[in-house]
Amino acid sequence: MADTKREIERKYESDDAALPDLTRVRGVASVRDRGVTHLDATYHDTADLRLAASCVTLRRRTGGADAGWHLKFPVAPGVRDEIRAPLSDTLPDELAALIRSRVRDRDVRPVVRLRSDRDVRHLLDDQDRLLAEVSVDTVHAERLTGEGGEARWTEIEVELADDGDPDFLDKVEKRLRKAGVRPSASASKLARALAETEPGTASASTSSAQKGAPGTPPATAPEAAPRHKHRPRPDGTPVTVGDHVLAYVRAQRDALVELDPAVRQDVPDAVHRMRVATRRLRSTFRSFRSVLDRTVTDPVSADLKWLATELGADRDQEVLAERLTQALGRLPADQVNGPVAERLAAWSEARHHGAHHQLLAVLDSRRHLRLLDTLDALLADPPLRKKAAARPDKALAKAVAKDFGKLSRLVEHALELPPGTERDTALHEARKKTKRTRYAAETAAPALGGPAEEAVRDMKALQGLLGDHQDSVMARRTLRELAAVAHAAGESDFTYGVLHAGEAHRARAAEEALPEAWRSISREFPF
């Protein structure tokens, strides 16, 4: 069974492998020598190093206190989540699943072997509590593929103790710098090993694997340069409307890939964030049909709609369960009759378990993996139309204004309808168009600045109002179903009725607030 550990560490190098006196670091009362450990790690990746391109590392290591399989995902510079599984001869299935969005159907094989002699010291406070572990690693790297060579180096690693204060690492670094120790030029041992053992490479300084901060790499293997007339500037700044649209598409593709492990691990809000990424992609393809050829993007949109639907089964249940649980908790005790909390919890758990199991099958499906490959191909050779080469300001503003015009017609139509099912449906359609307008404004924000950012804020506010109304519609439907089940079981359905009335009140409040909110937004909308 795998377990996860948050790893906060910094790496250094020095012309002299000796450590300075670390008792002079503020807060350190003593330094305890823990001896030397021999570590033998074999790193695995695809032939085109897809994991390394994402700053993800997968290794099988023997020696030390944590022998086994280790999978590390970047969180922020110097911060990684390490997922561990017991030592075995082959890659554990649970770890293989967590890298599937990156490797797809490609084989994972040994690429580098690192053998290290680790000289460990513990930094302790005046109560003998561990503050950080400092190690001097003498590393021998050997490339296991192609005609790669070998490399040797020594580095210093400082890892914060569990639940330690990250600011303590600044104090250690200050002391190390005074002694002539400098931060490592490599993001990781693997990055340096790949650079220095690559055939024909004499120095790690030219390795793309170690450029850039961890946590901000491409989500997949490097893409070919887009084949269109105007390309982003060397610093990556978009030039044309096509550049801006592709930058937004790329960010959502990366989100789909990077959120996959979190969804599999059932991390809170991960399903919601992945679903939003699918919606943003679909909306972008629809809003910018003058930029991207729809004969290419429409089939992709169909697959994205399928994925969003599958994600929605879990997400919608999650939202409803949280909403109803909170509403139940606000009721006075004399309005709660029968095992309502228990029945709600059982319903939530059963629905979530089934939905999550189905979602795992979706993420492993051929259709989903093919979708990711298709998005990669679209970004590598984008289907840009002639208008993609236009200046971004007018083209982006026009797209936002067009979506807002469609939204206006939907909202006005909904407001003309009497309360009831037809209005509920119309408001739900307006909510979906609100999201599309918001995502178009998000795409435009880097180029248009303030006006687009204002549009995003307006759409978020409207989305919240319409979202609360739609959640109330769904909550009332669920409450009627739960009440019927409770009644059939001989339980009181009184509390379900109270909750239903509360949800109806919330829906009326949203509908009453909508006209004024809409007048304010439509009067001052910047496009």
Coordinates of C-alpha atoms in Angstrom, one line a residue, residues 148-402:
G148 CA 25.3 7.1 -22.3
G149 CA 28.2 7.4 -20.0
E150 CA 28.9 7.9 -16.3
A151 CA 29.3 10.9 -14.0
R152 CA 30.4 11.5 -10.4
W153 CA 29.7 14.5 -8.1
T154 CA 29.2 15.5 -4.5
E155 CA 26.2 17.5 -3.3
I156 CA 24.7 18.7 -0.1
E157 CA 21.0 18.1 0.6
V158 CA 19.0 19.8 3.4
E159 CA 15.6 18.2 4.1
L160 CA 13.1 19.8 6.5
A161 CA 11.7 17.6 9.3
D162 CA 8.1 16.6 9.1
D163 CA 5.9 19.5 10.1
G164 CA 8.9 21.8 10.3
D165 CA 8.9 25.5 9.7
P166 CA 10.1 26.1 6.1
D167 CA 11.7 29.4 7.2
F168 CA 14.3 27.3 9.1
L169 CA 15.8 26.3 5.7
D170 CA 16.5 30.0 5.1
K171 CA 18.6 30.0 8.2
V172 CA 20.5 27.0 7.2
E173 CA 21.1 28.4 3.7
K174 CA 22.4 31.6 5.1
R175 CA 25.0 29.7 7.1
L176 CA 26.0 27.5 4.1
R177 CA 26.4 30.5 1.8
K178 CA 28.7 32.2 4.2
A179 CA 30.9 29.1 4.0
G180 CA 31.0 29.3 0.2
V181 CA 28.3 26.7 -0.4
R182 CA 26.0 27.6 -3.3
P183 CA 22.5 26.3 -4.5
S184 CA 22.7 23.5 -6.9
A185 CA 22.3 24.3 -10.6
S186 CA 20.3 21.1 -11.0
A187 CA 16.7 20.6 -9.9
S188 CA 17.4 17.0 -8.9
K189 CA 19.9 14.3 -8.9
L190 CA 18.2 12.7 -11.9
A191 CA 18.3 16.0 -13.9
R192 CA 22.0 16.2 -13.3
A193 CA 22.5 12.6 -14.1
L194 CA 20.6 12.8 -17.4
A195 CA 22.6 15.9 -18.4
E196 CA 26.0 14.6 -17.5
T197 CA 25.6 11.1 -18.9
E198 CA 23.9 12.1 -22.2
P199 CA 26.0 11.0 -25.2
G200 CA 28.2 13.8 -26.4
T201 CA 27.4 16.1 -23.5
A202 CA 30.3 17.3 -21.4
S203 CA 28.5 19.6 -19.0
A204 CA 25.2 19.7 -17.2
S205 CA 24.8 23.3 -17.9
T206 CA 23.2 22.7 -21.4
S207 CA 20.6 20.2 -20.2
S208 CA 17.0 21.3 -20.6
A209 CA 16.1 18.8 -17.9
Q210 CA 17.5 21.1 -15.2
K211 CA 16.4 24.4 -16.6
G212 CA 13.5 26.1 -14.9
A213 CA 12.0 25.7 -11.4
P214 CA 10.4 22.5 -10.4
G215 CA 6.6 22.6 -10.7
T216 CA 6.5 24.7 -13.9
P217 CA 7.6 22.2 -16.6
P218 CA 5.6 21.1 -19.7
A219 CA 3.1 18.4 -18.8
T220 CA 4.2 16.1 -21.6
A221 CA 7.1 15.6 -23.9
P222 CA 8.4 18.8 -25.6
E223 CA 6.2 20.0 -28.4
A224 CA 7.3 20.9 -31.9
A225 CA 7.2 24.7 -32.6
P226 CA 3.8 25.7 -33.9
R227 CA 3.8 25.9 -37.7
H228 CA 2.3 29.4 -38.2
K229 CA 3.7 32.7 -39.4
H230 CA 3.8 34.5 -36.1
R231 CA 5.3 32.8 -33.1
P232 CA 5.6 33.9 -29.5
R233 CA 8.6 36.0 -28.7
P234 CA 11.7 34.2 -27.4
D235 CA 10.6 34.9 -23.8
G236 CA 7.3 33.1 -24.5
T237 CA 5.2 36.3 -24.7
P238 CA 2.2 35.7 -27.1
V239 CA 2.1 37.9 -30.2
T240 CA -1.0 37.1 -32.1
V241 CA -4.6 36.1 -31.2
G242 CA -3.6 32.6 -32.1
D243 CA -0.7 32.6 -29.6
H244 CA -3.1 33.7 -26.8
V245 CA -5.7 31.1 -27.6
L246 CA -3.0 28.3 -27.8
A247 CA -1.5 29.5 -24.5
Y248 CA -4.8 29.0 -22.8
V249 CA -5.4 25.7 -24.5
R250 CA -2.0 24.5 -23.4
A251 CA -2.6 25.5 -19.8
Q252 CA -5.8 23.5 -19.7
R253 CA -4.1 20.5 -21.4
D254 CA -1.5 20.7 -18.7
A255 CA -4.1 20.8 -16.0
L256 CA -5.8 17.6 -17.3
V257 CA -2.5 15.8 -17.2
E258 CA -1.3 17.2 -13.8
L259 CA -4.6 16.7 -12.0
D260 CA -4.9 13.0 -13.0
P261 CA -2.9 11.6 -10.1
A262 CA -4.9 13.8 -7.6
V263 CA -8.2 12.6 -9.0
R264 CA -7.1 9.0 -8.7
Q265 CA -6.0 9.6 -5.1
D266 CA -9.4 11.2 -4.4
V267 CA -7.8 14.5 -3.3
P268 CA -10.5 17.0 -2.4
D269 CA -11.5 19.4 -5.2
A270 CA -9.3 17.6 -7.8
V271 CA -12.4 16.3 -9.7
H272 CA -13.9 19.7 -9.8
R273 CA -10.6 21.3 -11.1
M274 CA -10.2 18.7 -13.8
R275 CA -13.8 19.2 -14.9
V276 CA -13.3 22.9 -15.1
A277 CA -10.3 22.3 -17.3
T278 CA -12.4 20.3 -19.7
R279 CA -15.0 23.0 -19.8
R280 CA -12.5 25.7 -20.4
L281 CA -11.1 23.7 -23.4
R282 CA -14.5 23.1 -24.9
S283 CA -15.5 26.8 -24.4
T284 CA -12.3 28.0 -26.0
F285 CA -12.8 25.8 -29.1
R286 CA -16.3 27.2 -29.5
S287 CA -15.5 30.9 -28.7
F288 CA -12.5 31.0 -31.0
R289 CA -13.7 29.1 -34.1
S290 CA -12.4 32.0 -36.2
V291 CA -8.9 31.1 -34.8
L292 CA -9.0 27.3 -34.7
D293 CA -10.4 25.1 -37.4
R294 CA -13.5 23.5 -36.1
T295 CA -13.2 20.5 -38.3
V296 CA -10.3 19.6 -36.1
T297 CA -11.6 20.9 -32.8
D298 CA -15.2 19.7 -32.9
P299 CA -14.2 15.9 -32.5
V300 CA -12.0 16.9 -29.6
S301 CA -14.9 18.9 -28.1
A302 CA -17.0 15.8 -28.3
D303 CA -14.5 13.8 -26.3
L304 CA -14.1 16.6 -23.8
K305 CA -17.9 16.7 -23.3
W306 CA -17.8 12.9 -22.6
L307 CA -15.0 13.4 -20.1
A308 CA -16.8 16.3 -18.4
T309 CA -19.9 14.1 -18.1
E310 CA -18.0 11.3 -16.5
L311 CA -16.3 13.7 -14.1
G312 CA -19.7 15.3 -13.3
A313 CA -21.1 12.1 -11.8
D314 CA -18.6 12.3 -8.9
R315 CA -18.4 16.1 -8.7
D316 CA -22.2 16.8 -8.6
Q317 CA -22.7 14.2 -5.9
E318 CA -19.8 15.8 -3.9
V319 CA -21.4 19.3 -4.1
L320 CA -24.9 18.0 -3.2
A321 CA -23.6 16.0 -0.2
E322 CA -21.7 19.0 1.2
R323 CA -24.6 21.3 0.6
L324 CA -27.2 19.1 2.3
T325 CA -24.9 18.2 5.2
Q326 CA -24.3 21.8 5.9
A327 CA -28.0 22.6 5.7
L328 CA -28.9 19.8 8.0
G329 CA -26.3 21.0 10.5
R330 CA -28.0 24.4 10.7
L331 CA -31.4 23.0 11.6
P332 CA -32.5 23.2 15.2
A333 CA -32.6 19.8 17.0
D334 CA -36.4 19.8 17.2
Q335 CA -36.6 19.9 13.4
V336 CA -34.4 16.8 12.9
N337 CA -36.6 13.7 13.1
G338 CA -35.2 10.2 12.4
P339 CA -31.7 9.1 11.2
V340 CA -31.4 11.8 8.6
A341 CA -27.7 12.4 9.0
E342 CA -27.0 8.7 8.8
R343 CA -29.1 8.2 5.7
L344 CA -27.5 11.2 4.1
A345 CA -24.0 9.9 4.9
A346 CA -24.8 6.4 3.6
W347 CA -26.2 7.9 0.4
S348 CA -23.2 10.1 -0.1
E349 CA -20.7 7.3 0.5
A350 CA -22.4 4.8 -1.7
R351 CA -22.8 7.3 -4.6
H352 CA -19.2 8.5 -4.2
H353 CA -17.7 5.0 -4.1
G354 CA -19.5 4.0 -7.3
A355 CA -18.8 7.2 -9.1
H356 CA -15.1 7.2 -8.2
H357 CA -14.7 3.5 -9.2
Q358 CA -16.2 4.4 -12.6
L359 CA -14.0 7.5 -13.0
L360 CA -10.9 5.4 -12.5
A361 CA -12.0 3.2 -15.3
V362 CA -12.5 6.3 -17.5
L363 CA -9.1 7.7 -16.8
D364 CA -7.5 4.3 -17.8
S365 CA -9.7 4.0 -20.9
R366 CA -8.3 4.1 -24.4
R367 CA -10.6 7.0 -25.3
H368 CA -9.2 9.2 -22.5
L369 CA -5.6 8.5 -23.3
R370 CA -6.3 9.1 -27.0
L371 CA -7.8 12.4 -26.1
L372 CA -4.7 13.5 -24.3
D373 CA -2.6 12.4 -27.3
T374 CA -4.9 14.4 -29.6
L375 CA -4.5 17.5 -27.5
D376 CA -0.7 17.1 -27.6
A377 CA -0.9 16.8 -31.4
L378 CA -3.2 19.8 -31.7
L379 CA -0.7 21.9 -29.8
A380 CA 2.3 20.6 -31.7
D381 CA 0.7 21.4 -35.0
P382 CA -2.2 23.7 -34.3
P383 CA -5.1 24.0 -36.9
L384 CA -4.8 27.8 -37.1
R385 CA -7.0 29.8 -39.5
K386 CA -5.9 33.0 -41.2
K387 CA -7.5 35.2 -38.6
A388 CA -5.1 33.6 -36.0
A389 CA -2.4 35.9 -37.2
A390 CA -4.4 39.0 -36.3
R391 CA -3.5 41.4 -33.5
P392 CA -4.9 40.1 -30.2
D393 CA -6.7 43.2 -28.9
K394 CA -9.6 43.5 -31.3
A395 CA -10.0 39.8 -32.0
L396 CA -10.1 38.8 -28.4
A397 CA -12.4 41.6 -27.4
K398 CA -14.8 40.7 -30.3
A399 CA -14.9 37.0 -29.1
V400 CA -15.8 38.1 -25.5
A401 CA -18.4 40.5 -26.7
K402 CA -20.0 37.9 -29.0

